[in-house]
Coordinates of C-alpha atoms in Angstrom, one line a residue:
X297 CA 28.8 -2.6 1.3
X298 CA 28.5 -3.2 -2.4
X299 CA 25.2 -2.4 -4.5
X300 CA 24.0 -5.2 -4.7
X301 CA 24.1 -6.3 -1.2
X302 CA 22.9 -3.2 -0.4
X303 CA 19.6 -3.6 -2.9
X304 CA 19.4 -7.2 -1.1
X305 CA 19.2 -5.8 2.3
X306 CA 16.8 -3.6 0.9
X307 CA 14.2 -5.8 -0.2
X308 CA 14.5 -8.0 2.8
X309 CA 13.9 -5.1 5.2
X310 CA 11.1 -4.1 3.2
X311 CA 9.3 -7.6 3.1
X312 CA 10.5 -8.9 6.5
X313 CA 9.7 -5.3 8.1
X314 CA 6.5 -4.9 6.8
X315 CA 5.6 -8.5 7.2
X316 CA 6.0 -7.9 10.9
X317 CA 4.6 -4.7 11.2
X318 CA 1.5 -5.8 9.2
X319 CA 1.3 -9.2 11.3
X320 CA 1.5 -7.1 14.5
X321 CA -1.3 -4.9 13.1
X322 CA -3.4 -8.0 12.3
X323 CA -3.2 -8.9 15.9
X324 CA -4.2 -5.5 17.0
X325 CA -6.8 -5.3 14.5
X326 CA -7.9 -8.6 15.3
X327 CA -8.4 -7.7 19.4
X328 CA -10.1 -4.3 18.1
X329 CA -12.9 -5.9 16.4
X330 CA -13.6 -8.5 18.9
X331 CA -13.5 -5.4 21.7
X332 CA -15.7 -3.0 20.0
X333 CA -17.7 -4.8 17.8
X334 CA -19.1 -5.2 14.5
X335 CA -21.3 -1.4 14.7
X336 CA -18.3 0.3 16.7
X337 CA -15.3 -1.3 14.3
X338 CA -17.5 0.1 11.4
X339 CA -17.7 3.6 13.0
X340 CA -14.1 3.8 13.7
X341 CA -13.1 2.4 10.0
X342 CA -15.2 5.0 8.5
X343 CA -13.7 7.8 11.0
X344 CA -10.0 6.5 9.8
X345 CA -11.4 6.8 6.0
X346 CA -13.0 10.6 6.2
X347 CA -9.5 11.7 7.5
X348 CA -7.2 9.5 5.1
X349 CA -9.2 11.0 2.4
X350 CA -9.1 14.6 4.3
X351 CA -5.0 13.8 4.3
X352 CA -5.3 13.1 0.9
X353 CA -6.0 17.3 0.5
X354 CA -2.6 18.4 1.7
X355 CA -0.5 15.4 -0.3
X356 CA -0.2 17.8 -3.7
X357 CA 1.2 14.7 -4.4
X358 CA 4.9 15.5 -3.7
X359 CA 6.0 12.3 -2.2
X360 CA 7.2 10.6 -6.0
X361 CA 9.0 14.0 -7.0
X362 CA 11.0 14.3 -3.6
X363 CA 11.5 10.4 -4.2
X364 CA 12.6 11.3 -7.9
X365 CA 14.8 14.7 -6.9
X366 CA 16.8 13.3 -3.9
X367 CA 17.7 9.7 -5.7
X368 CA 19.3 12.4 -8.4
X369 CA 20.8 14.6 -5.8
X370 CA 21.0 12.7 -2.1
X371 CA 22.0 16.3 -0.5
X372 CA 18.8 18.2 -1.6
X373 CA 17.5 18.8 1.2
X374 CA 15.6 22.1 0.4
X375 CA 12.9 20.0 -1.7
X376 CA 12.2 18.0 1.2
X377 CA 11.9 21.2 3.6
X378 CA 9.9 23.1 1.1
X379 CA 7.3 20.0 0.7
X380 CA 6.9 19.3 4.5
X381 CA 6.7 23.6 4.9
X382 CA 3.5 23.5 2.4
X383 CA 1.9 20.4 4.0
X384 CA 1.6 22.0 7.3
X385 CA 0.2 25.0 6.3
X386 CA -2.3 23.2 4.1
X387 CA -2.6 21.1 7.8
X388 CA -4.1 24.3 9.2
X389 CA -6.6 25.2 6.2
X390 CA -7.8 21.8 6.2
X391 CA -8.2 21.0 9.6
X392 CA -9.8 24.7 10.6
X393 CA -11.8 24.3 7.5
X394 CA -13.0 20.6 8.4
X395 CA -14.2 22.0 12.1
X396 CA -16.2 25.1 11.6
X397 CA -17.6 22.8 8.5
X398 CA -19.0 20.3 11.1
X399 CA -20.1 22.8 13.3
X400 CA -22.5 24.0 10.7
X401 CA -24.0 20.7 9.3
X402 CA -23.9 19.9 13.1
X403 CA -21.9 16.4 12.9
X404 CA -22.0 14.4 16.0
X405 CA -20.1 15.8 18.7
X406 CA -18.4 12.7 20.0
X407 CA -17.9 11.5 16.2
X408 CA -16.4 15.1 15.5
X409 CA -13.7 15.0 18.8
X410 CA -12.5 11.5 17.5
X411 CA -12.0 12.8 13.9
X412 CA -10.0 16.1 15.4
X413 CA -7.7 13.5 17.1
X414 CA -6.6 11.6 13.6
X415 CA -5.5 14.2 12.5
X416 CA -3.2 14.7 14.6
X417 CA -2.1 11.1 13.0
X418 CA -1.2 12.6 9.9
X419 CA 2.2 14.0 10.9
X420 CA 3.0 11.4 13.6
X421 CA 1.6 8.0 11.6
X422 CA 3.4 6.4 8.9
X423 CA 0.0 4.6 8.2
X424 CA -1.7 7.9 6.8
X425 CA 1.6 8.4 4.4
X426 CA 2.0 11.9 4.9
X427 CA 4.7 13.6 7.0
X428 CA 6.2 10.0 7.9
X429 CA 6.3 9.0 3.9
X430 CA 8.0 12.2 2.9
X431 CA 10.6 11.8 6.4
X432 CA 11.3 8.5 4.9
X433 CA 12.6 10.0 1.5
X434 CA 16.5 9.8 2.6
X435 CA 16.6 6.0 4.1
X436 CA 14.6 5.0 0.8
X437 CA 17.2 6.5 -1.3
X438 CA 20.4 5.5 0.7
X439 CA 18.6 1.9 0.5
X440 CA 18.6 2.2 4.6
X441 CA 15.0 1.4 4.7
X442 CA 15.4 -1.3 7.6
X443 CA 16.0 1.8 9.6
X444 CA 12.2 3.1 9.2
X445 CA 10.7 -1.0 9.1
X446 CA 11.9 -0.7 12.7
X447 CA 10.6 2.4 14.0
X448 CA 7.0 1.5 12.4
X449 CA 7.0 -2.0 13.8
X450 CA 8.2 -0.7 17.1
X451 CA 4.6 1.7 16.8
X452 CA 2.8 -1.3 16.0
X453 CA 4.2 -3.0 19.2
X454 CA 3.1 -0.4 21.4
X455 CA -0.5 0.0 19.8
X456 CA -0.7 -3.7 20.7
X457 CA 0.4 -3.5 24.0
X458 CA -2.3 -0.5 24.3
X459 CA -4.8 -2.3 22.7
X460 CA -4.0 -5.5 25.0
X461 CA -4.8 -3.3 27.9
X462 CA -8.0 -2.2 26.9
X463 CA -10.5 -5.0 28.6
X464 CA -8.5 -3.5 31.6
X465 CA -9.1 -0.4 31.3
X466 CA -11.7 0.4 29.3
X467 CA -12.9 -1.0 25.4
X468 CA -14.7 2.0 24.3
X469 CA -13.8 4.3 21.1
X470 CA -12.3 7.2 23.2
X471 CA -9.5 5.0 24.7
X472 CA -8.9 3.4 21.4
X473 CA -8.6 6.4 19.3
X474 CA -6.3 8.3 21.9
X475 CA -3.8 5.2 22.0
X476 CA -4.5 4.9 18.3
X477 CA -2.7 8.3 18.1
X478 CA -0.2 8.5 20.6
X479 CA 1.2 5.0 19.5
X480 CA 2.6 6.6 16.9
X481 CA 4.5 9.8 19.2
X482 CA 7.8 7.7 19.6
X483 CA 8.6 6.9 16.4
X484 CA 8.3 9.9 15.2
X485 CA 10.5 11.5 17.6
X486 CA 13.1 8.8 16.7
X487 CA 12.6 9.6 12.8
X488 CA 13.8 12.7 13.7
X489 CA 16.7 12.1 15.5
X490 CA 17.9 9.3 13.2
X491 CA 17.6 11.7 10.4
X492 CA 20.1 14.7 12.4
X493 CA 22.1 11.8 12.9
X494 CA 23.1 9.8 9.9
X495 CA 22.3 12.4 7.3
X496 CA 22.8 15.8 9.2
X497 CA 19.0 17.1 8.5
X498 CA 16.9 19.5 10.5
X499 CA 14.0 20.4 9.4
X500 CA 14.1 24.3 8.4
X501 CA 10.2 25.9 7.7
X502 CA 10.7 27.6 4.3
X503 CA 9.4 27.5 0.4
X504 CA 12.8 27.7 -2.0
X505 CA 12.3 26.6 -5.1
X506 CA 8.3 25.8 -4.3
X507 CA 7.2 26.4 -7.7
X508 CA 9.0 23.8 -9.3
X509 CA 7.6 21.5 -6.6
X510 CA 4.2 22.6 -7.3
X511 CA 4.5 22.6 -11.1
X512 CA 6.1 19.3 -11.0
X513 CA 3.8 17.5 -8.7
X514 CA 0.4 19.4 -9.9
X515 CA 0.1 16.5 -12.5
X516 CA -0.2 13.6 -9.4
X517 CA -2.7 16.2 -6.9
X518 CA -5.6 15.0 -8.6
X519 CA -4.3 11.5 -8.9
X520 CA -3.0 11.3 -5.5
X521 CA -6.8 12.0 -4.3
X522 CA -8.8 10.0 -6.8
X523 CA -6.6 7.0 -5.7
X524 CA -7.2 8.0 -1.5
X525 CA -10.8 7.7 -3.1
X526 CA -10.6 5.0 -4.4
X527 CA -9.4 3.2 -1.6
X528 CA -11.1 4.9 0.9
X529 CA -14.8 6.1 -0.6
X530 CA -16.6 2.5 -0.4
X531 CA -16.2 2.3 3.3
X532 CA -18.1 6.5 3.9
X533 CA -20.5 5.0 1.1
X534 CA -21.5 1.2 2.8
X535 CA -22.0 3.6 6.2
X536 CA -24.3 6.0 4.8
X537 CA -26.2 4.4 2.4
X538 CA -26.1 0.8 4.5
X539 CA -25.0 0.7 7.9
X540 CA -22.0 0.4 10.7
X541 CA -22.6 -3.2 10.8
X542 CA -21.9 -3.6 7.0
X543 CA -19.3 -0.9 7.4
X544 CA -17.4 -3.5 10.2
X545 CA -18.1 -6.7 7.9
X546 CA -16.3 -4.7 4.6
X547 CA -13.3 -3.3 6.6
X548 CA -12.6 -6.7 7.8
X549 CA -12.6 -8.1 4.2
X550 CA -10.0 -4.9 3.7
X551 CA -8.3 -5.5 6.6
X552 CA -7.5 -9.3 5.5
X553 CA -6.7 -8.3 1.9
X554 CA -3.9 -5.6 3.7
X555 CA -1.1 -8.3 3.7
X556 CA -0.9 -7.9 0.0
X557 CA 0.2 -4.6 -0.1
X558 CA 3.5 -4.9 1.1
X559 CA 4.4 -6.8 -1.8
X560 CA 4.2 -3.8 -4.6
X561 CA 5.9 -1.2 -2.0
X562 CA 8.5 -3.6 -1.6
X563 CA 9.1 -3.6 -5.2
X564 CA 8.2 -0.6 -6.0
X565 CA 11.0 1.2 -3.0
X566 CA 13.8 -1.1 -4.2
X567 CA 13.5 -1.1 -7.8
X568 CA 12.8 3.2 -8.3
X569 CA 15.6 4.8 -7.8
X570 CA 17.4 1.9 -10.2
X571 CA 15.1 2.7 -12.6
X572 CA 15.2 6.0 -11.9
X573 CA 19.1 6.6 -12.5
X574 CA 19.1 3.8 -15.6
X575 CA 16.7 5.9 -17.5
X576 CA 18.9 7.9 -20.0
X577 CA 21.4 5.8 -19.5
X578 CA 20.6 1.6 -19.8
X579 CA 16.5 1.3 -21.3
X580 CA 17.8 -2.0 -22.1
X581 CA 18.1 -3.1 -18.2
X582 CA 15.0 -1.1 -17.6
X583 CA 12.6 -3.1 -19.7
X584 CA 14.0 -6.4 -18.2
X585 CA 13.0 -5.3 -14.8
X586 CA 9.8 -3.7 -15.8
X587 CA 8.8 -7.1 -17.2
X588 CA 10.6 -9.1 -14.6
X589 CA 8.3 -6.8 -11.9
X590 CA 5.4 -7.0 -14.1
X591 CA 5.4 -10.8 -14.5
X592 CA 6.3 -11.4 -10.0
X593 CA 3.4 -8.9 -9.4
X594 CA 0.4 -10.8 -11.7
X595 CA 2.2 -14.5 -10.5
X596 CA 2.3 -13.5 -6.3
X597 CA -1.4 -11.7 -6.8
X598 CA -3.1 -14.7 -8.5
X599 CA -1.9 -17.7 -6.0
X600 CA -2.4 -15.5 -3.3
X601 CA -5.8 -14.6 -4.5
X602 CA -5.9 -18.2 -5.4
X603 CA -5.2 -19.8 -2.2
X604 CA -7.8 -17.5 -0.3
X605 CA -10.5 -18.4 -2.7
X606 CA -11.1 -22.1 -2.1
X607 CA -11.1 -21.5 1.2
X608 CA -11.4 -18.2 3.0
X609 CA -13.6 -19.3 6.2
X610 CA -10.7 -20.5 8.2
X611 CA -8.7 -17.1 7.1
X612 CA -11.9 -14.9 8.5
X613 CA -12.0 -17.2 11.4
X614 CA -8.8 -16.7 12.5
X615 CA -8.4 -13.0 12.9
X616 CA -11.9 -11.8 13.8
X617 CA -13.5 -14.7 14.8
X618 CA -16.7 -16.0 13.7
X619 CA -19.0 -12.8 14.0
X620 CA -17.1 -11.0 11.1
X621 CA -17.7 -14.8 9.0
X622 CA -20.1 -12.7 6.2
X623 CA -16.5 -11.2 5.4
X624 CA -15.5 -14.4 3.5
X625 CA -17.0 -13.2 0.1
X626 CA -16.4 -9.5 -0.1
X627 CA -12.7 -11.0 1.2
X628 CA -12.5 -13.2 -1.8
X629 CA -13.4 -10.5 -4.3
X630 CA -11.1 -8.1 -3.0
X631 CA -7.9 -10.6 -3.5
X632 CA -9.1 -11.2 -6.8
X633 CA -8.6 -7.2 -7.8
X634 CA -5.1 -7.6 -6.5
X635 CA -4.3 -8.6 -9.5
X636 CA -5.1 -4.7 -11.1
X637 CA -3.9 -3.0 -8.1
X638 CA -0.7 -4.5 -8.4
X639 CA -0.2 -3.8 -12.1
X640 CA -1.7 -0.3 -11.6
X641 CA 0.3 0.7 -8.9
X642 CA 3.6 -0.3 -10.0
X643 CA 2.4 1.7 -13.3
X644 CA 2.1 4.8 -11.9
X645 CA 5.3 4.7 -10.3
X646 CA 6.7 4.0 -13.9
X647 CA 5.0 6.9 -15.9
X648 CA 6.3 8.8 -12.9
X649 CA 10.2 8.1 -13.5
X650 CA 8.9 8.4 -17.6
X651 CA 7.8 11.9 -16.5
X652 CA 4.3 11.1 -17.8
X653 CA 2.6 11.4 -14.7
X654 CA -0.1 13.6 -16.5
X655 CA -1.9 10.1 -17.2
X656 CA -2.0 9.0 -13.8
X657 CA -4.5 11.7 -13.1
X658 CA -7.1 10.2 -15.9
X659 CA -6.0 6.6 -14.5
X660 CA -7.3 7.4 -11.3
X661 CA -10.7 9.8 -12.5
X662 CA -11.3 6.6 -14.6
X663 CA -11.4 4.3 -11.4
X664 CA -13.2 6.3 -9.0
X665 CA -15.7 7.3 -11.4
X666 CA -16.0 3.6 -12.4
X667 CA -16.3 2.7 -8.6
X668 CA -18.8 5.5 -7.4
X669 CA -21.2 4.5 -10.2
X670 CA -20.9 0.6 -9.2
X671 CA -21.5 1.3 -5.6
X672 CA -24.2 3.8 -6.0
X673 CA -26.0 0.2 -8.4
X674 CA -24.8 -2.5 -6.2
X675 CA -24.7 -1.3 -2.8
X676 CA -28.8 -1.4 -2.6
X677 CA -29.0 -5.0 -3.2
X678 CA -26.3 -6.4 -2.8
X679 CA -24.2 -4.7 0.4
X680 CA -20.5 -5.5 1.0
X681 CA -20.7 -7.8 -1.8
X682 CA -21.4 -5.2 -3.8
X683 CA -19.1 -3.0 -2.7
X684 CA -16.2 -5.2 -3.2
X685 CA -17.4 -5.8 -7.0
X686 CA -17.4 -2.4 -7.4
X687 CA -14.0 -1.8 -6.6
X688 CA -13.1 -5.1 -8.9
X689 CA -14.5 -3.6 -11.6
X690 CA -13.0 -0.2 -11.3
X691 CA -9.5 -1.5 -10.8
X692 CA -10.0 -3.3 -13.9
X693 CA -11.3 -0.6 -15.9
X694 CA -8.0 1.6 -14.6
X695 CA -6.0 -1.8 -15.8
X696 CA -7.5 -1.4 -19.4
X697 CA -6.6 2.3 -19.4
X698 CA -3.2 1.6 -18.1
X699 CA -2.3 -1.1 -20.9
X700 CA -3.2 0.9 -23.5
X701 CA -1.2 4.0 -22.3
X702 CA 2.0 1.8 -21.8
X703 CA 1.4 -0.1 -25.5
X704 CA 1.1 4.1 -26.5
X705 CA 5.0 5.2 -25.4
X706 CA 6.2 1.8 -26.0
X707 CA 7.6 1.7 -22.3
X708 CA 7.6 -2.4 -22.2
X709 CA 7.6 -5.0 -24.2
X710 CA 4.8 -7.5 -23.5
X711 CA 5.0 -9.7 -20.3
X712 CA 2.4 -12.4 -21.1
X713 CA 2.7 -15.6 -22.7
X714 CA 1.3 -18.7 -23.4
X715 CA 2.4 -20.5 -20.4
X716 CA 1.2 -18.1 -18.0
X717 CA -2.4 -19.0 -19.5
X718 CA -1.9 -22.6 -18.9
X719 CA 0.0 -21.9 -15.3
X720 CA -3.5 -20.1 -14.6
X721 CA -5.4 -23.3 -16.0
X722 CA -3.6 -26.1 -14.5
X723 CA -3.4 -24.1 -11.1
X724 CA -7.2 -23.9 -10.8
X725 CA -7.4 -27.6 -11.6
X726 CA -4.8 -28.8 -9.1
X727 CA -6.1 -26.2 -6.1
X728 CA -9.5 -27.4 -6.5
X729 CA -8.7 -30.9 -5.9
X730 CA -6.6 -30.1 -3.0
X731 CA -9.6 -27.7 -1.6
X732 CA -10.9 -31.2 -0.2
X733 CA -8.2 -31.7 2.2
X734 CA -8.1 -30.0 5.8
X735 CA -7.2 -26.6 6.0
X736 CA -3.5 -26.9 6.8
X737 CA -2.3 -29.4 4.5
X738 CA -4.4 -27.7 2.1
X739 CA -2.3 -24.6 2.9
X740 CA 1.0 -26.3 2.8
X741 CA 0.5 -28.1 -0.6
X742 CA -0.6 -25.2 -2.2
X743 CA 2.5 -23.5 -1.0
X744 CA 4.4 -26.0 -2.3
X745 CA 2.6 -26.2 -5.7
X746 CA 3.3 -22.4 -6.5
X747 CA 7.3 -22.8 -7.2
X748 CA 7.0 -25.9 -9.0
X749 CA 4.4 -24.7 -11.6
X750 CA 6.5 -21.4 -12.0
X751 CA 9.9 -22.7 -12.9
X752 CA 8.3 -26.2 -14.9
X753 CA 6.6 -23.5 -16.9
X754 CA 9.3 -21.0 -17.5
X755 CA 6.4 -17.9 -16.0
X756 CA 10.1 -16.4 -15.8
X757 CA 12.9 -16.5 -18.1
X758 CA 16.6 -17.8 -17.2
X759 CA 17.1 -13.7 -17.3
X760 CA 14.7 -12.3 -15.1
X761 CA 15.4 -15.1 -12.6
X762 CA 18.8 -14.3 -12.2
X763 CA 18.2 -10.7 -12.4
X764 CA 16.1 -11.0 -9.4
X765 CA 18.7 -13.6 -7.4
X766 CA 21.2 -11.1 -8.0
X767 CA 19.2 -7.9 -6.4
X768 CA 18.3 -10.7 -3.7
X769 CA 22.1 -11.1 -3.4
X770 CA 21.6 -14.9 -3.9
X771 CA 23.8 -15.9 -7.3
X772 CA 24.4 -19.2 -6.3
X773 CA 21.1 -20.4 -6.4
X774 CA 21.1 -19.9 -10.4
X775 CA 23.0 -22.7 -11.1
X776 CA 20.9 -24.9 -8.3
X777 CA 17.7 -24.1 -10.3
X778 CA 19.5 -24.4 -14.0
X779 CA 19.1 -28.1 -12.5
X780 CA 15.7 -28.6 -11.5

């Protein structure tokens, strides 16, 4: 299979794959709220958070540098073994640490034995990016990522089923957690064997070479945390400075914002290791797609963030039903920051294959700084609502930071222009109007307004457009749009 067909197949597993997974998971998450509850959804999002973030303590942020090392040398193995040999001893500390801890403040039992099970989710689940993320190194670099998109949507599949079954047999926490973890048993075991098979790897417990793992990753620790924060603090905050009801209305404004992240991984997964090898080599090709991915993240953030905003009842509505309908504003606010987490996230991976990972640590200080203080003055009067601001405003602080440190090394060339401004302008204008019509054909026409408005206003160039057919394995639709 040639390169490019194999980048194609790439970036269609990634979008199709986790499009199904995370419509699966909407489903699932959908029957979960309407089973527990507002109170009992918000106790079990805020579980989930404490032991992302705790998951967070073990990362040492080696995922990016195993990404990084194995794209440069696809047989070295002994990076991935040393990194997955220092996450489960840091497992133990954590997890022996995090009990006798809640035995003295003298947590709630039943809260504490649901917590103990997570974590038992952060080596099986590829949801808490731990074990899984660093497993799925080798079909990330061989651009065999269709391989993992079906083993996750297969553990999405069986959570359903499990969650299906619950009015049956029984829709309390303890039966949802317990499936919630052993959903995940399966895949994992098939990660494994998948792994022996097509690449010859067995995980062997050892630390070669650890220090240059430690040294080169120490610079993303504290960033990989301050971002888990940052994701993750708001919901632990709205629980014990509000309530669990609040705490179930935010997570489903989260939850319905979710989608959207499949779109940065996506690009982020196909376009790294390219960028990764064309560094010393072709900076020419480099800063086309850094602007071409720069341009398609701001462009799918804004009409998505677009679309939701004119009307988001319908979207609430739909997927937890009309108890969780005080979600629509926090919902709307939270698409709206897309368009900074997109543009930071993709940045990070960039300073990373720039080896100036160093900032990415003070990018994410900056934003969980910025959102603690914002929660801590909003969350008083003004709830969820507030919350969500918060974590507007600290995306867009890490934005600012981000800008200035890419203007700083000169790593691109600026992606914004004039039509973008009036694309912006003119699509306010014209999804306003159609706002009136029923939800639907609202939907549709909107849809159908996005690729017009693009390619009218040149939002990408003749270059980056056939850069990106290319990648998508699709050349002969250049000369089909060169006519439109």
């Amino acid at each position: 299979m040639t390169s490019t067909k194999r980048i194609s197949k790439n970036i269609f597993s990634l979008l199709i794959g986790r499009g199904s997974e995370l419509f699966v998971s909407f489903i699932s998450v959908s029957l979960i709220a309407r089973y527990l509850g507002v109170e009992n959804y918000g106790i079990f999002t805020s579980l989930t958070a404490l032991v992302f973030i705790l998951s967070k303590v073990i990362d040492f942020g080696f995922s990016p540098i195993v990404f990084r090392d194995i794209s440069r040398n696809e047989k070295n193995y002994e990076i991935l073994n040393t990194a997955l040999s220092i996450r489960l001893v840091l497992l133990f500390v954590v997890f022996t640490f995090y009990i006798f801890a809640s035995l003295l403040l003298d947590i709630n039992r039943l809260e504490l034995f649901f917590s103990s099970l997570l974590f038992i989710n952060i080596i099986l689940s590829a949801k808490f990016m731990n074990f899984r993320e660093l497993l799925e190194v080798l079909f990330k670099v061989d651009l065999k990522i269709y391989y993992v998109m079906i083993i996750n949507l297969f553990d999405v599949l069986l959570l359903l089923l499990l969650v299906i079954l619950m009015p049956y047999i029984s829709t309390n926490l303890t039966y949802l957690i317990i499936v919630y973890v052993l959903a995940n048993l399966p895949g994992f075991l098939v990660m494994l064997y998948l792994l022996h098979k097509k690449y010859n790897y067995k995980f062997r417990f050892g630390f070669r070479n650890y220090k240059y793992l430690i040294r080169e990753s120490l610079p993303l620790y504290g960033s990989v945390i301050l971002t888990v924060l940052f994701q993750q603090v708001d919901v632990l905050f709205l629980r014990n400075m509000d309530s669990s009801f609040a705490t179930g209305i935010y997570s489903a404004a989260v939850r319905l914002t979710m989608p959207l992240g499949i779109i940065p991984i996506a690009i982020v997964n196909t376009v790294f290791p390219i960028l990764t090898r064309n560094r010393d080599i072709n900076e020419s090709q480099n800063r086309l797609i850094n602007s071409m991915v720069y341009k398609t993240l701001f462009v799918l953030a804004f009409f998505a963030a677009l679309i939701v905003s004119f009307k988001p009842e319908p979207f609430v509505r739909v997927v937890f039903g009309e108890s969780y309908i005080l979600a629509c504003t926090p919902m709307v606010i939270l698409f709206w920051s897309y368009l900074f987490v997109f543009y930071n996230n993709f940045t990070m991976n960039l300073l990373t294959i720039y080896s100036l990972q160093k900032h990415n640590f003070t990018f994410a200080a900056i934003t969980v700084t910025l959102n603690i203080i914002m929660i801590i003055l909003l969350i008083n009067n003004y709830s969820y609502n507030g919350t969500a601001l918060a974590k507007l405003s600290a995306a867009l602080g890490g934005s600012i930071f981000f800008y200035i440190v890419i203007r700083t090394y000169k790593i691109l060339d600026t992606y914004t222009n004039l039509n973008m401004l009036i694309c912006c302008i003119l699509s306010f204008i014209l999804f306003y109007f159609i706002s009136f019509l029923p939800f639907v054909l609202y939907l549709i026409i909107a849809i159908l307004i996005i690729p017009v408005l693009i390619l009218k206003l040149k939002i990408l160039s003749e270059t980056e457009i056939s850069t990106i057919l290319k990648l998508l394995n699709k050349e002969e639709w250049i000369h089909k749009l060169n006519r439109i």
